[in-house]
Amino acid sequence: MSATKTVMTGTSLAFALVFGGGVYLYMNLGSIAERYIEQIASETLGVAVTIGKLDISLQDRNATVHNLKIANPPGFKKSHAMEVSKISVDLENVSKELITFKDISVDKTFVYLEVTPNGTNLNTIKKGIKVSEPQGEPVQQPKVILRRTALTKAQLNPTVTLLNEQELNAVFVPDIILTGIGEKSNGVLAREAIAQVWQGVMKNVNKAANQAGFYQGLSADHL
Protein backbone atom coordinates (compact mmCIF):
# COMPACT_ATOMS: atom_id res chain seq x y z
CA MET A 1 0.00 0.00 0.00
CA SER A 2 1.37 3.45 -0.90
CA ALA A 3 1.92 6.16 1.70
CA THR A 4 -0.85 8.24 0.15
CA LYS A 5 -3.38 5.42 0.39
CA THR A 6 -2.28 4.72 3.96
CA VAL A 7 -3.05 8.29 4.99
CA MET A 8 -6.36 8.14 3.14
CA THR A 9 -7.28 4.99 4.97
CA GLY A 10 -6.41 6.42 8.37
CA THR A 11 -8.26 9.66 7.79
CA SER A 12 -11.35 7.85 6.56
CA LEU A 13 -11.32 5.67 9.64
CA ALA A 14 -11.16 8.76 11.84
CA PHE A 15 -14.50 9.96 10.56
CA ALA A 16 -16.00 6.50 10.80
CA LEU A 17 -14.73 6.35 14.37
CA VAL A 18 -16.39 9.57 15.45
CA PHE A 19 -19.71 8.88 13.83
CA GLY A 20 -20.13 5.20 14.43
CA GLY A 21 -18.07 3.34 11.84
CA GLY A 22 -14.89 1.38 12.27
CA VAL A 23 -14.12 0.07 8.78
CA TYR A 24 -10.70 -0.05 7.17
CA LEU A 25 -11.44 1.92 4.01
CA TYR A 26 -9.60 0.93 0.86
CA MET A 27 -10.84 3.64 -1.43
CA ASN A 28 -10.19 7.20 -2.43
CA LEU A 29 -11.73 10.00 -0.42
CA GLY A 30 -14.08 12.69 -1.66
CA SER A 31 -17.74 12.31 -2.41
CA ILE A 32 -17.53 8.50 -2.46
CA ALA A 33 -15.97 8.50 1.00
CA GLU A 34 -18.64 10.87 2.29
CA ARG A 35 -21.42 8.55 1.20
CA TYR A 36 -19.62 5.50 2.53
CA ILE A 37 -18.96 7.10 5.92
CA GLU A 38 -22.60 8.13 6.17
CA GLN A 39 -23.67 4.57 5.40
CA ILE A 40 -21.36 2.96 7.98
CA ALA A 41 -22.21 5.52 10.64
CA SER A 42 -25.93 5.10 10.08
CA GLU A 43 -25.71 1.31 10.28
CA THR A 44 -23.73 1.48 13.51
CA LEU A 45 -25.81 4.09 15.33
CA GLY A 46 -29.11 2.77 14.02
CA VAL A 47 -30.21 6.22 12.81
CA ALA A 48 -29.44 8.28 9.71
CA VAL A 49 -26.14 10.17 9.81
CA THR A 50 -25.25 12.77 7.18
CA ILE A 51 -22.32 15.10 6.63
CA GLY A 52 -22.39 18.33 4.66
CA LYS A 53 -18.78 18.51 3.51
CA LEU A 54 -15.49 16.68 3.97
CA ASP A 55 -12.20 18.58 3.62
CA ILE A 56 -8.93 16.62 3.61
CA SER A 57 -5.27 17.62 3.70
CA LEU A 58 -3.10 14.59 3.00
CA GLN A 59 0.10 16.60 3.41
CA ASP A 60 -0.82 17.78 6.91
CA ARG A 61 -2.52 14.54 7.91
CA ASN A 62 -5.70 16.21 9.03
CA ALA A 63 -9.26 16.54 7.90
CA THR A 64 -12.44 18.42 8.75
CA VAL A 65 -16.07 17.37 8.68
CA HIS A 66 -18.64 20.13 8.36
CA ASN A 67 -22.31 20.01 9.32
CA LEU A 68 -22.73 16.51 10.65
CA LYS A 69 -26.29 15.56 11.56
CA ILE A 70 -27.53 12.56 13.54
CA ALA A 71 -31.23 11.79 13.12
CA ASN A 72 -33.61 10.98 15.92
CA PRO A 73 -34.68 7.39 16.54
CA PRO A 74 -38.24 6.42 15.59
CA GLY A 75 -40.89 7.60 18.04
CA PHE A 76 -39.38 11.02 18.77
CA LYS A 77 -40.65 14.30 17.37
CA LYS A 78 -37.58 16.30 16.36
CA SER A 79 -35.89 15.50 13.07
CA HIS A 80 -32.41 15.36 14.60
CA ALA A 81 -30.92 14.33 17.93
CA MET A 82 -27.63 16.11 17.33
CA GLU A 83 -25.99 18.53 14.92
CA VAL A 84 -22.26 19.29 14.84
CA SER A 85 -20.86 22.31 13.04
CA LYS A 86 -17.26 21.11 12.77
CA ILE A 87 -15.09 18.10 13.57
CA SER A 88 -11.31 18.28 13.20
CA VAL A 89 -9.13 15.16 13.11
CA ASP A 90 -5.35 15.04 13.55
CA LEU A 91 -3.63 11.76 12.80
CA GLU A 92 -0.52 10.71 14.75
CA ASN A 93 0.51 7.34 13.34
CA VAL A 94 -0.77 4.78 10.86
CA SER A 95 0.02 1.14 10.30
CA LYS A 96 -1.97 -1.81 9.04
CA GLU A 97 -2.44 -3.10 12.59
CA LEU A 98 -2.85 0.15 14.57
CA ILE A 99 -4.02 3.68 13.87
CA THR A 100 -3.35 6.35 16.50
CA PHE A 101 -5.35 9.57 16.53
CA LYS A 102 -3.62 12.49 18.19
CA ASP A 103 -6.70 14.65 18.50
CA ILE A 104 -10.38 14.57 17.55
CA SER A 105 -12.05 17.91 18.24
CA VAL A 106 -15.83 18.26 18.04
CA ASP A 107 -16.84 21.92 18.04
CA LYS A 108 -20.22 23.70 18.30
CA THR A 109 -22.53 20.80 18.96
CA PHE A 110 -26.28 21.21 19.29
CA VAL A 111 -27.97 18.40 21.22
CA TYR A 112 -31.76 18.15 20.96
CA LEU A 113 -32.89 16.25 24.04
CA GLU A 114 -36.33 14.67 24.12
CA VAL A 115 -37.65 13.11 27.31
CA THR A 116 -40.59 10.70 27.33
CA PRO A 117 -41.95 8.39 30.04
CA ASN A 118 -40.01 5.56 28.35
CA GLY A 119 -36.65 7.33 28.25
CA THR A 120 -34.72 9.80 26.12
CA ASN A 121 -33.76 9.93 22.48
CA LEU A 122 -30.04 10.07 23.30
CA ASN A 123 -30.08 6.96 25.47
CA THR A 124 -32.17 5.20 22.83
CA ILE A 125 -29.32 5.78 20.36
CA LYS A 126 -26.83 4.59 22.97
CA LYS A 127 -28.74 1.34 23.46
CA GLY A 128 -28.86 0.77 19.70
CA ILE A 129 -25.12 1.05 19.03
CA LYS A 130 -23.82 -2.12 17.37
CA VAL A 131 -20.38 -2.97 18.73
CA SER A 132 -20.18 -6.42 17.13
CA GLU A 133 -19.49 -6.79 13.43
CA PRO A 134 -22.43 -7.33 11.05
CA GLN A 135 -23.08 -10.88 9.92
CA GLY A 136 -21.28 -11.98 6.82
CA GLU A 137 -17.69 -11.94 5.73
CA PRO A 138 -15.61 -9.99 8.27
CA VAL A 139 -13.70 -6.91 7.18
CA GLN A 140 -10.06 -6.70 8.25
CA GLN A 141 -9.69 -3.78 10.63
CA PRO A 142 -6.81 -2.25 12.53
CA LYS A 143 -7.10 -1.40 16.19
CA VAL A 144 -7.25 2.26 17.16
CA ILE A 145 -6.02 4.55 19.91
CA LEU A 146 -7.60 7.92 20.66
CA ARG A 147 -5.10 10.09 22.53
CA ARG A 148 -7.55 12.91 23.05
CA THR A 149 -11.18 13.43 22.10
CA ALA A 150 -12.79 16.76 22.97
CA LEU A 151 -16.33 18.02 22.60
CA THR A 152 -16.56 21.76 23.20
CA LYS A 153 -19.24 24.44 23.07
CA ALA A 154 -22.06 21.90 23.25
CA GLN A 155 -25.51 23.41 23.64
CA LEU A 156 -28.29 21.25 25.10
CA ASN A 157 -31.71 22.14 23.74
CA PRO A 158 -34.46 20.23 25.59
CA THR A 159 -37.97 19.26 24.63
CA VAL A 160 -39.25 17.71 27.83
CA THR A 161 -42.48 15.87 27.12
CA LEU A 162 -43.02 15.06 30.78
CA LEU A 163 -43.53 18.79 31.36
CA ASN A 164 -46.32 19.30 28.84
CA GLU A 165 -43.93 19.22 25.89
CA GLN A 166 -42.80 22.76 26.53
CA GLU A 167 -39.62 24.14 25.02
CA LEU A 168 -37.20 25.04 27.82
CA ASN A 169 -34.20 27.33 27.74
CA ALA A 170 -31.01 25.78 26.41
CA VAL A 171 -28.06 25.10 28.68
CA PHE A 172 -24.40 24.65 27.85
CA VAL A 173 -22.63 21.39 28.61
CA PRO A 174 -19.17 21.77 30.18
CA ASP A 175 -16.39 20.82 27.76
CA ILE A 176 -15.93 17.06 27.57
CA ILE A 177 -12.37 15.75 27.33
CA LEU A 178 -11.73 12.02 26.93
CA THR A 179 -8.16 10.73 26.88
CA GLY A 180 -6.31 7.47 26.45
CA ILE A 181 -9.02 5.39 24.78
CA GLY A 182 -7.39 2.12 23.73
CA GLU A 183 -3.96 2.93 25.20
CA LYS A 184 -3.88 0.31 27.97
CA SER A 185 -4.66 -2.54 25.59
CA ASN A 186 -2.54 -1.16 22.74
CA GLY A 187 -5.64 -0.40 20.73
CA VAL A 188 -9.29 -1.37 20.56
CA LEU A 189 -11.61 -1.98 17.65
CA ALA A 190 -13.21 1.18 16.33
CA ARG A 191 -16.73 0.21 17.37
CA GLU A 192 -15.51 -0.31 20.93
CA ALA A 193 -13.90 3.13 20.88
CA ILE A 194 -17.17 4.64 19.63
CA ALA A 195 -19.04 3.07 22.52
CA GLN A 196 -16.57 4.53 25.02
CA VAL A 197 -16.79 7.98 23.44
CA TRP A 198 -20.60 7.93 23.38
CA GLN A 199 -20.77 6.78 27.00
CA GLY A 200 -18.43 9.57 28.06
CA VAL A 201 -20.43 12.18 26.18
CA MET A 202 -23.78 10.89 27.45
CA LYS A 203 -22.54 10.86 31.05
CA ASN A 204 -21.81 14.58 30.87
CA VAL A 205 -24.92 15.47 28.88
CA ASN A 206 -27.13 13.55 31.32
CA LYS A 207 -25.47 15.30 34.24
CA ALA A 208 -26.11 18.72 32.72
CA ALA A 209 -29.71 17.79 31.88
CA ASN A 210 -30.36 16.47 35.37
CA GLN A 211 -28.90 19.57 37.02
CA ALA A 212 -31.14 21.74 34.84
CA GLY A 213 -34.21 19.76 35.93
CA PHE A 214 -34.94 18.31 32.51
CA TYR A 215 -35.34 14.78 33.90
CA GLN A 216 -37.92 15.70 36.52
CA GLY A 217 -40.45 12.88 36.81
CA LEU A 218 -38.41 10.40 34.75
CA SER A 219 -37.72 7.03 36.33
CA ALA A 220 -34.04 6.32 37.04
CA ASP A 221 -34.44 2.98 35.21
CA HIS A 222 -34.97 4.89 31.96
CA LEU A 223 -31.73 6.85 32.32
PDB file of C-alpha atoms in Angstrom:
ATOM      1  CA  MET A   1       0.000   0.000   0.000  1.00  0.00           C
ATOM      2  CA  SER A   2       1.375   3.447  -0.905  1.00  0.00           C
ATOM      3  CA  ALA A   3       1.916   6.160   1.699  1.00  0.00           C
ATOM      4  CA  THR A   4      -0.852   8.241   0.154  1.00  0.00           C
ATOM      5  CA  LYS A   5      -3.378   5.420   0.395  1.00  0.00           C
ATOM      6  CA  THR A   6      -2.276   4.721   3.960  1.00  0.00           C
ATOM      7  CA  VAL A   7      -3.051   8.289   4.988  1.00  0.00           C
ATOM      8  CA  MET A   8      -6.362   8.141   3.135  1.00  0.00           C
ATOM      9  CA  THR A   9      -7.275   4.988   4.974  1.00  0.00           C
ATOM     10  CA  GLY A  10      -6.414   6.418   8.374  1.00  0.00           C
ATOM     11  CA  THR A  11      -8.261   9.660   7.789  1.00  0.00           C
ATOM     12  CA  SER A  12     -11.346   7.855   6.561  1.00  0.00           C
ATOM     13  CA  LEU A  13     -11.319   5.671   9.644  1.00  0.00           C
ATOM     14  CA  ALA A  14     -11.163   8.763  11.838  1.00  0.00           C
ATOM     15  CA  PHE A  15     -14.496   9.955  10.564  1.00  0.00           C
ATOM     16  CA  ALA A  16     -16.004   6.496  10.799  1.00  0.00           C
ATOM     17  CA  LEU A  17     -14.729   6.349  14.369  1.00  0.00           C
ATOM     18  CA  VAL A  18     -16.390   9.566  15.447  1.00  0.00           C
ATOM     19  CA  PHE A  19     -19.710   8.879  13.831  1.00  0.00           C
ATOM     20  CA  GLY A  20     -20.130   5.200  14.425  1.00  0.00           C
ATOM     21  CA  GLY A  21     -18.070   3.338  11.843  1.00  0.00           C
ATOM     22  CA  GLY A  22     -14.892   1.376  12.272  1.00  0.00           C
ATOM     23  CA  VAL A  23     -14.118   0.072   8.778  1.00  0.00           C
ATOM     24  CA  TYR A  24     -10.696  -0.054   7.173  1.00  0.00           C
ATOM     25  CA  LEU A  25     -11.441   1.923   4.006  1.00  0.00           C
ATOM     26  CA  TYR A  26      -9.599   0.927   0.861  1.00  0.00           C
ATOM     27  CA  MET A  27     -10.837   3.640  -1.428  1.00  0.00           C
ATOM     28  CA  ASN A  28     -10.188   7.203  -2.428  1.00  0.00           C
ATOM     29  CA  LEU A  29     -11.728  10.000  -0.423  1.00  0.00           C
ATOM     30  CA  GLY A  30     -14.077  12.688  -1.663  1.00  0.00           C
ATOM     31  CA  SER A  31     -17.744  12.310  -2.410  1.00  0.00           C
ATOM     32  CA  ILE A  32     -17.527   8.500  -2.465  1.00  0.00           C
ATOM     33  CA  ALA A  33     -15.972   8.499   1.002  1.00  0.00           C
ATOM     34  CA  GLU A  34     -18.636  10.873   2.294  1.00  0.00           C
ATOM     35  CA  ARG A  35     -21.420   8.547   1.204  1.00  0.00           C
ATOM     36  CA  TYR A  36     -19.619   5.498   2.532  1.00  0.00           C
ATOM     37  CA  ILE A  37     -18.955   7.105   5.919  1.00  0.00           C
ATOM     38  CA  GLU A  38     -22.595   8.125   6.168  1.00  0.00           C
ATOM     39  CA  GLN A  39     -23.665   4.568   5.404  1.00  0.00           C
ATOM     40  CA  ILE A  40     -21.359   2.959   7.977  1.00  0.00           C
ATOM     41  CA  ALA A  41     -22.211   5.525  10.643  1.00  0.00           C
ATOM     42  CA  SER A  42     -25.929   5.099  10.075  1.00  0.00           C
ATOM     43  CA  GLU A  43     -25.711   1.312  10.276  1.00  0.00           C
ATOM     44  CA  THR A  44     -23.732   1.482  13.511  1.00  0.00           C
ATOM     45  CA  LEU A  45     -25.813   4.092  15.327  1.00  0.00           C
ATOM     46  CA  GLY A  46     -29.114   2.775  14.016  1.00  0.00           C
ATOM     47  CA  VAL A  47     -30.209   6.224  12.806  1.00  0.00           C
ATOM     48  CA  ALA A  48     -29.436   8.282   9.712  1.00  0.00           C
ATOM     49  CA  VAL A  49     -26.138  10.168   9.807  1.00  0.00           C
ATOM     50  CA  THR A  50     -25.253  12.771   7.177  1.00  0.00           C
ATOM     51  CA  ILE A  51     -22.316  15.104   6.628  1.00  0.00           C
ATOM     52  CA  GLY A  52     -22.390  18.334   4.661  1.00  0.00           C
ATOM     53  CA  LYS A  53     -18.781  18.514   3.512  1.00  0.00           C
ATOM     54  CA  LEU A  54     -15.489  16.683   3.968  1.00  0.00           C
ATOM     55  CA  ASP A  55     -12.195  18.579   3.619  1.00  0.00           C
ATOM     56  CA  ILE A  56      -8.931  16.617   3.614  1.00  0.00           C
ATOM     57  CA  SER A  57      -5.265  17.619   3.697  1.00  0.00           C
ATOM     58  CA  LEU A  58      -3.095  14.592   3.001  1.00  0.00           C
ATOM     59  CA  GLN A  59       0.097  16.601   3.408  1.00  0.00           C
ATOM     60  CA  ASP A  60      -0.818  17.785   6.906  1.00  0.00           C
ATOM     61  CA  ARG A  61      -2.525  14.536   7.908  1.00  0.00           C
ATOM     62  CA  ASN A  62      -5.700  16.209   9.029  1.00  0.00           C
ATOM     63  CA  ALA A  63      -9.260  16.540   7.899  1.00  0.00           C
ATOM     64  CA  THR A  64     -12.435  18.421   8.749  1.00  0.00           C
ATOM     65  CA  VAL A  65     -16.065  17.370   8.676  1.00  0.00           C
ATOM     66  CA  HIS A  66     -18.642  20.134   8.356  1.00  0.00           C
ATOM     67  CA  ASN A  67     -22.310  20.013   9.315  1.00  0.00           C
ATOM     68  CA  LEU A  68     -22.734  16.509  10.650  1.00  0.00           C
ATOM     69  CA  LYS A  69     -26.294  15.559  11.557  1.00  0.00           C
ATOM     70  CA  ILE A  70     -27.535  12.561  13.545  1.00  0.00           C
ATOM     71  CA  ALA A  71     -31.229  11.795  13.115  1.00  0.00           C
ATOM     72  CA  ASN A  72     -33.608  10.983  15.924  1.00  0.00           C
ATOM     73  CA  PRO A  73     -34.677   7.386  16.541  1.00  0.00           C
ATOM     74  CA  PRO A  74     -38.243   6.423  15.590  1.00  0.00           C
ATOM     75  CA  GLY A  75     -40.892   7.601  18.036  1.00  0.00           C
ATOM     76  CA  PHE A  76     -39.382  11.024  18.767  1.00  0.00           C
ATOM     77  CA  LYS A  77     -40.653  14.304  17.372  1.00  0.00           C
ATOM     78  CA  LYS A  78     -37.585  16.303  16.365  1.00  0.00           C
ATOM     79  CA  SER A  79     -35.889  15.499  13.068  1.00  0.00           C
ATOM     80  CA  HIS A  80     -32.405  15.363  14.605  1.00  0.00           C
ATOM     81  CA  ALA A  81     -30.924  14.326  17.929  1.00  0.00           C
ATOM     82  CA  MET A  82     -27.634  16.108  17.327  1.00  0.00           C
ATOM     83  CA  GLU A  83     -25.986  18.533  14.924  1.00  0.00           C
ATOM     84  CA  VAL A  84     -22.257  19.290  14.837  1.00  0.00           C
ATOM     85  CA  SER A  85     -20.858  22.313  13.042  1.00  0.00           C
ATOM     86  CA  LYS A  86     -17.259  21.114  12.774  1.00  0.00           C
ATOM     87  CA  ILE A  87     -15.086  18.104  13.570  1.00  0.00           C
ATOM     88  CA  SER A  88     -11.310  18.276  13.204  1.00  0.00           C
ATOM     89  CA  VAL A  89      -9.131  15.159  13.106  1.00  0.00           C
ATOM     90  CA  ASP A  90      -5.350  15.041  13.553  1.00  0.00           C
ATOM     91  CA  LEU A  91      -3.631  11.759  12.795  1.00  0.00           C
ATOM     92  CA  GLU A  92      -0.516  10.711  14.745  1.00  0.00           C
ATOM     93  CA  ASN A  93       0.513   7.344  13.342  1.00  0.00           C
ATOM     94  CA  VAL A  94      -0.775   4.778  10.855  1.00  0.00           C
ATOM     95  CA  SER A  95       0.024   1.137  10.299  1.00  0.00           C
ATOM     96  CA  LYS A  96      -1.969  -1.811   9.038  1.00  0.00           C
ATOM     97  CA  GLU A  97      -2.437  -3.105  12.590  1.00  0.00           C
ATOM     98  CA  LEU A  98      -2.847   0.146  14.566  1.00  0.00           C
ATOM     99  CA  ILE A  99      -4.019   3.679  13.874  1.00  0.00           C
ATOM    100  CA  THR A 100      -3.352   6.349  16.497  1.00  0.00           C
ATOM    101  CA  PHE A 101      -5.348   9.571  16.526  1.00  0.00           C
ATOM    102  CA  LYS A 102      -3.617  12.488  18.194  1.00  0.00           C
ATOM    103  CA  ASP A 103      -6.697  14.647  18.503  1.00  0.00           C
ATOM    104  CA  ILE A 104     -10.378  14.569  17.548  1.00  0.00           C
ATOM    105  CA  SER A 105     -12.049  17.911  18.245  1.00  0.00           C
ATOM    106  CA  VAL A 106     -15.826  18.259  18.036  1.00  0.00           C
ATOM    107  CA  ASP A 107     -16.842  21.920  18.037  1.00  0.00           C
ATOM    108  CA  LYS A 108     -20.217  23.697  18.296  1.00  0.00           C
ATOM    109  CA  THR A 109     -22.529  20.797  18.960  1.00  0.00           C
ATOM    110  CA  PHE A 110     -26.279  21.206  19.287  1.00  0.00           C
ATOM    111  CA  VAL A 111     -27.972  18.404  21.218  1.00  0.00           C
ATOM    112  CA  TYR A 112     -31.763  18.147  20.964  1.00  0.00           C
ATOM    113  CA  LEU A 113     -32.895  16.250  24.036  1.00  0.00           C
ATOM    114  CA  GLU A 114     -36.332  14.667  24.123  1.00  0.00           C
ATOM    115  CA  VAL A 115     -37.649  13.108  27.312  1.00  0.00           C
ATOM    116  CA  THR A 116     -40.587  10.702  27.331  1.00  0.00           C
ATOM    117  CA  PRO A 117     -41.947   8.386  30.036  1.00  0.00           C
ATOM    118  CA  ASN A 118     -40.011   5.562  28.353  1.00  0.00           C
ATOM    119  CA  GLY A 119     -36.653   7.326  28.254  1.00  0.00           C
ATOM    120  CA  THR A 120     -34.719   9.802  26.122  1.00  0.00           C
ATOM    121  CA  ASN A 121     -33.762   9.934  22.477  1.00  0.00           C
ATOM    122  CA  LEU A 122     -30.042  10.067  23.302  1.00  0.00           C
ATOM    123  CA  ASN A 123     -30.076   6.960  25.470  1.00  0.00           C
ATOM    124  CA  THR A 124     -32.169   5.200  22.827  1.00  0.00           C
ATOM    125  CA  ILE A 125     -29.317   5.777  20.361  1.00  0.00           C
ATOM    126  CA  LYS A 126     -26.826   4.587  22.969  1.00  0.00           C
ATOM    127  CA  LYS A 127     -28.742   1.337  23.457  1.00  0.00           C
ATOM    128  CA  GLY A 128     -28.860   0.767  19.704  1.00  0.00           C
ATOM    129  CA  ILE A 129     -25.116   1.052  19.034  1.00  0.00           C
ATOM    130  CA  LYS A 130     -23.825  -2.120  17.372  1.00  0.00           C
ATOM    131  CA  VAL A 131     -20.383  -2.970  18.731  1.00  0.00           C
ATOM    132  CA  SER A 132     -20.179  -6.416  17.126  1.00  0.00           C
ATOM    133  CA  GLU A 133     -19.487  -6.793  13.435  1.00  0.00           C
ATOM    134  CA  PRO A 134     -22.428  -7.334  11.049  1.00  0.00           C
ATOM    135  CA  GLN A 135     -23.078 -10.877   9.924  1.00  0.00           C
ATOM    136  CA  GLY A 136     -21.278 -11.980   6.820  1.00  0.00           C
ATOM    137  CA  GLU A 137     -17.685 -11.944   5.731  1.00  0.00           C
ATOM    138  CA  PRO A 138     -15.613  -9.989   8.275  1.00  0.00           C
ATOM    139  CA  VAL A 139     -13.699  -6.908   7.180  1.00  0.00           C
ATOM    140  CA  GLN A 140     -10.064  -6.698   8.247  1.00  0.00           C
ATOM    141  CA  GLN A 141      -9.688  -3.783  10.634  1.00  0.00           C
ATOM    142  CA  PRO A 142      -6.812  -2.250  12.531  1.00  0.00           C
ATOM    143  CA  LYS A 143      -7.097  -1.402  16.187  1.00  0.00           C
ATOM    144  CA  VAL A 144      -7.255   2.258  17.161  1.00  0.00           C
ATOM    145  CA  ILE A 145      -6.024   4.548  19.915  1.00  0.00           C
ATOM    146  CA  LEU A 146      -7.595   7.922  20.662  1.00  0.00           C
ATOM    147  CA  ARG A 147      -5.102  10.090  22.535  1.00  0.00           C
ATOM    148  CA  ARG A 148      -7.554  12.913  23.054  1.00  0.00           C
ATOM    149  CA  THR A 149     -11.182  13.426  22.102  1.00  0.00           C
ATOM    150  CA  ALA A 150     -12.786  16.760  22.966  1.00  0.00           C
ATOM    151  CA  LEU A 151     -16.334  18.020  22.602  1.00  0.00           C
ATOM    152  CA  THR A 152     -16.555  21.760  23.202  1.00  0.00           C
ATOM    153  CA  LYS A 153     -19.239  24.442  23.072  1.00  0.00           C
ATOM    154  CA  ALA A 154     -22.057  21.899  23.250  1.00  0.00           C
ATOM    155  CA  GLN A 155     -25.515  23.407  23.636  1.00  0.00           C
ATOM    156  CA  LEU A 156     -28.290  21.246  25.103  1.00  0.00           C
ATOM    157  CA  ASN A 157     -31.713  22.143  23.741  1.00  0.00           C
ATOM    158  CA  PRO A 158     -34.460  20.226  25.587  1.00  0.00           C
ATOM    159  CA  THR A 159     -37.969  19.265  24.625  1.00  0.00           C
ATOM    160  CA  VAL A 160     -39.246  17.708  27.829  1.00  0.00           C
ATOM    161  CA  THR A 161     -42.475  15.873  27.116  1.00  0.00           C
ATOM    162  CA  LEU A 162     -43.021  15.060  30.782  1.00  0.00           C
ATOM    163  CA  LEU A 163     -43.531  18.790  31.359  1.00  0.00           C
ATOM    164  CA  ASN A 164     -46.324  19.297  28.839  1.00  0.00           C
ATOM    165  CA  GLU A 165     -43.931  19.218  25.892  1.00  0.00           C
ATOM    166  CA  GLN A 166     -42.795  22.755  26.534  1.00  0.00           C
ATOM    167  CA  GLU A 167     -39.615  24.137  25.019  1.00  0.00           C
ATOM    168  CA  LEU A 168     -37.198  25.044  27.820  1.00  0.00           C
ATOM    169  CA  ASN A 169     -34.200  27.327  27.744  1.00  0.00           C
ATOM    170  CA  ALA A 170     -31.015  25.779  26.408  1.00  0.00           C
ATOM    171  CA  VAL A 171     -28.057  25.096  28.679  1.00  0.00           C
ATOM    172  CA  PHE A 172     -24.399  24.650  27.852  1.00  0.00           C
ATOM    173  CA  VAL A 173     -22.630  21.388  28.612  1.00  0.00           C
ATOM    174  CA  PRO A 174     -19.168  21.771  30.177  1.00  0.00           C
ATOM    175  CA  ASP A 175     -16.389  20.820  27.763  1.00  0.00           C
ATOM    176  CA  ILE A 176     -15.934  17.055  27.570  1.00  0.00           C
ATOM    177  CA  ILE A 177     -12.365  15.754  27.329  1.00  0.00           C
ATOM    178  CA  LEU A 178     -11.729  12.017  26.926  1.00  0.00           C
ATOM    179  CA  THR A 179      -8.160  10.725  26.883  1.00  0.00           C
ATOM    180  CA  GLY A 180      -6.311   7.470  26.453  1.00  0.00           C
ATOM    181  CA  ILE A 181      -9.019   5.393  24.783  1.00  0.00           C
ATOM    182  CA  GLY A 182      -7.389   2.119  23.728  1.00  0.00           C
ATOM    183  CA  GLU A 183      -3.961   2.928  25.196  1.00  0.00           C
ATOM    184  CA  LYS A 184      -3.884   0.308  27.972  1.00  0.00           C
ATOM    185  CA  SER A 185      -4.661  -2.536  25.590  1.00  0.00           C
ATOM    186  CA  ASN A 186      -2.539  -1.159  22.738  1.00  0.00           C
ATOM    187  CA  GLY A 187      -5.642  -0.400  20.726  1.00  0.00           C
ATOM    188  CA  VAL A 188      -9.292  -1.373  20.559  1.00  0.00           C
ATOM    189  CA  LEU A 189     -11.609  -1.977  17.652  1.00  0.00           C
ATOM    190  CA  ALA A 190     -13.205   1.182  16.328  1.00  0.00           C
ATOM    191  CA  ARG A 191     -16.728   0.210  17.366  1.00  0.00           C
ATOM    192  CA  GLU A 192     -15.505  -0.312  20.934  1.00  0.00           C
ATOM    193  CA  ALA A 193     -13.903   3.134  20.876  1.00  0.00           C
ATOM    194  CA  ILE A 194     -17.168   4.638  19.635  1.00  0.00           C
ATOM    195  CA  ALA A 195     -19.045   3.065  22.522  1.00  0.00           C
ATOM    196  CA  GLN A 196     -16.574   4.534  25.017  1.00  0.00           C
ATOM    197  CA  VAL A 197     -16.794   7.982  23.443  1.00  0.00           C
ATOM    198  CA  TRP A 198     -20.596   7.931  23.384  1.00  0.00           C
ATOM    199  CA  GLN A 199     -20.766   6.776  26.997  1.00  0.00           C
ATOM    200  CA  GLY A 200     -18.431   9.568  28.065  1.00  0.00           C
ATOM    201  CA  VAL A 201     -20.428  12.185  26.182  1.00  0.00           C
ATOM    202  CA  MET A 202     -23.778  10.894  27.451  1.00  0.00           C
ATOM    203  CA  LYS A 203     -22.541  10.862  31.047  1.00  0.00           C
ATOM    204  CA  ASN A 204     -21.805  14.576  30.870  1.00  0.00           C
ATOM    205  CA  VAL A 205     -24.925  15.473  28.882  1.00  0.00           C
ATOM    206  CA  ASN A 206     -27.129  13.549  31.317  1.00  0.00           C
ATOM    207  CA  LYS A 207     -25.469  15.300  34.244  1.00  0.00           C
ATOM    208  CA  ALA A 208     -26.112  18.722  32.720  1.00  0.00           C
ATOM    209  CA  ALA A 209     -29.711  17.791  31.884  1.00  0.00           C
ATOM    210  CA  ASN A 210     -30.359  16.467  35.369  1.00  0.00           C
ATOM    211  CA  GLN A 211     -28.904  19.569  37.020  1.00  0.00           C
ATOM    212  CA  ALA A 212     -31.136  21.743  34.842  1.00  0.00           C
ATOM    213  CA  GLY A 213     -34.212  19.764  35.934  1.00  0.00           C
ATOM    214  CA  PHE A 214     -34.937  18.308  32.513  1.00  0.00           C
ATOM    215  CA  TYR A 215     -35.345  14.778  33.899  1.00  0.00           C
ATOM    216  CA  GLN A 216     -37.917  15.699  36.516  1.00  0.00           C
ATOM    217  CA  GLY A 217     -40.446  12.882  36.811  1.00  0.00           C
ATOM    218  CA  LEU A 218     -38.409  10.396  34.753  1.00  0.00           C
ATOM    219  CA  SER A 219     -37.717   7.034  36.332  1.00  0.00           C
ATOM    220  CA  ALA A 220     -34.041   6.320  37.039  1.00  0.00           C
ATOM    221  CA  ASP A 221     -34.445   2.983  35.209  1.00  0.00           C
ATOM    222  CA  HIS A 222     -34.965   4.892  31.960  1.00  0.00           C
ATOM    223  CA  LEU A 223     -31.733   6.847  32.320  1.00  0.00           C
TER     224      LEU A 223
END
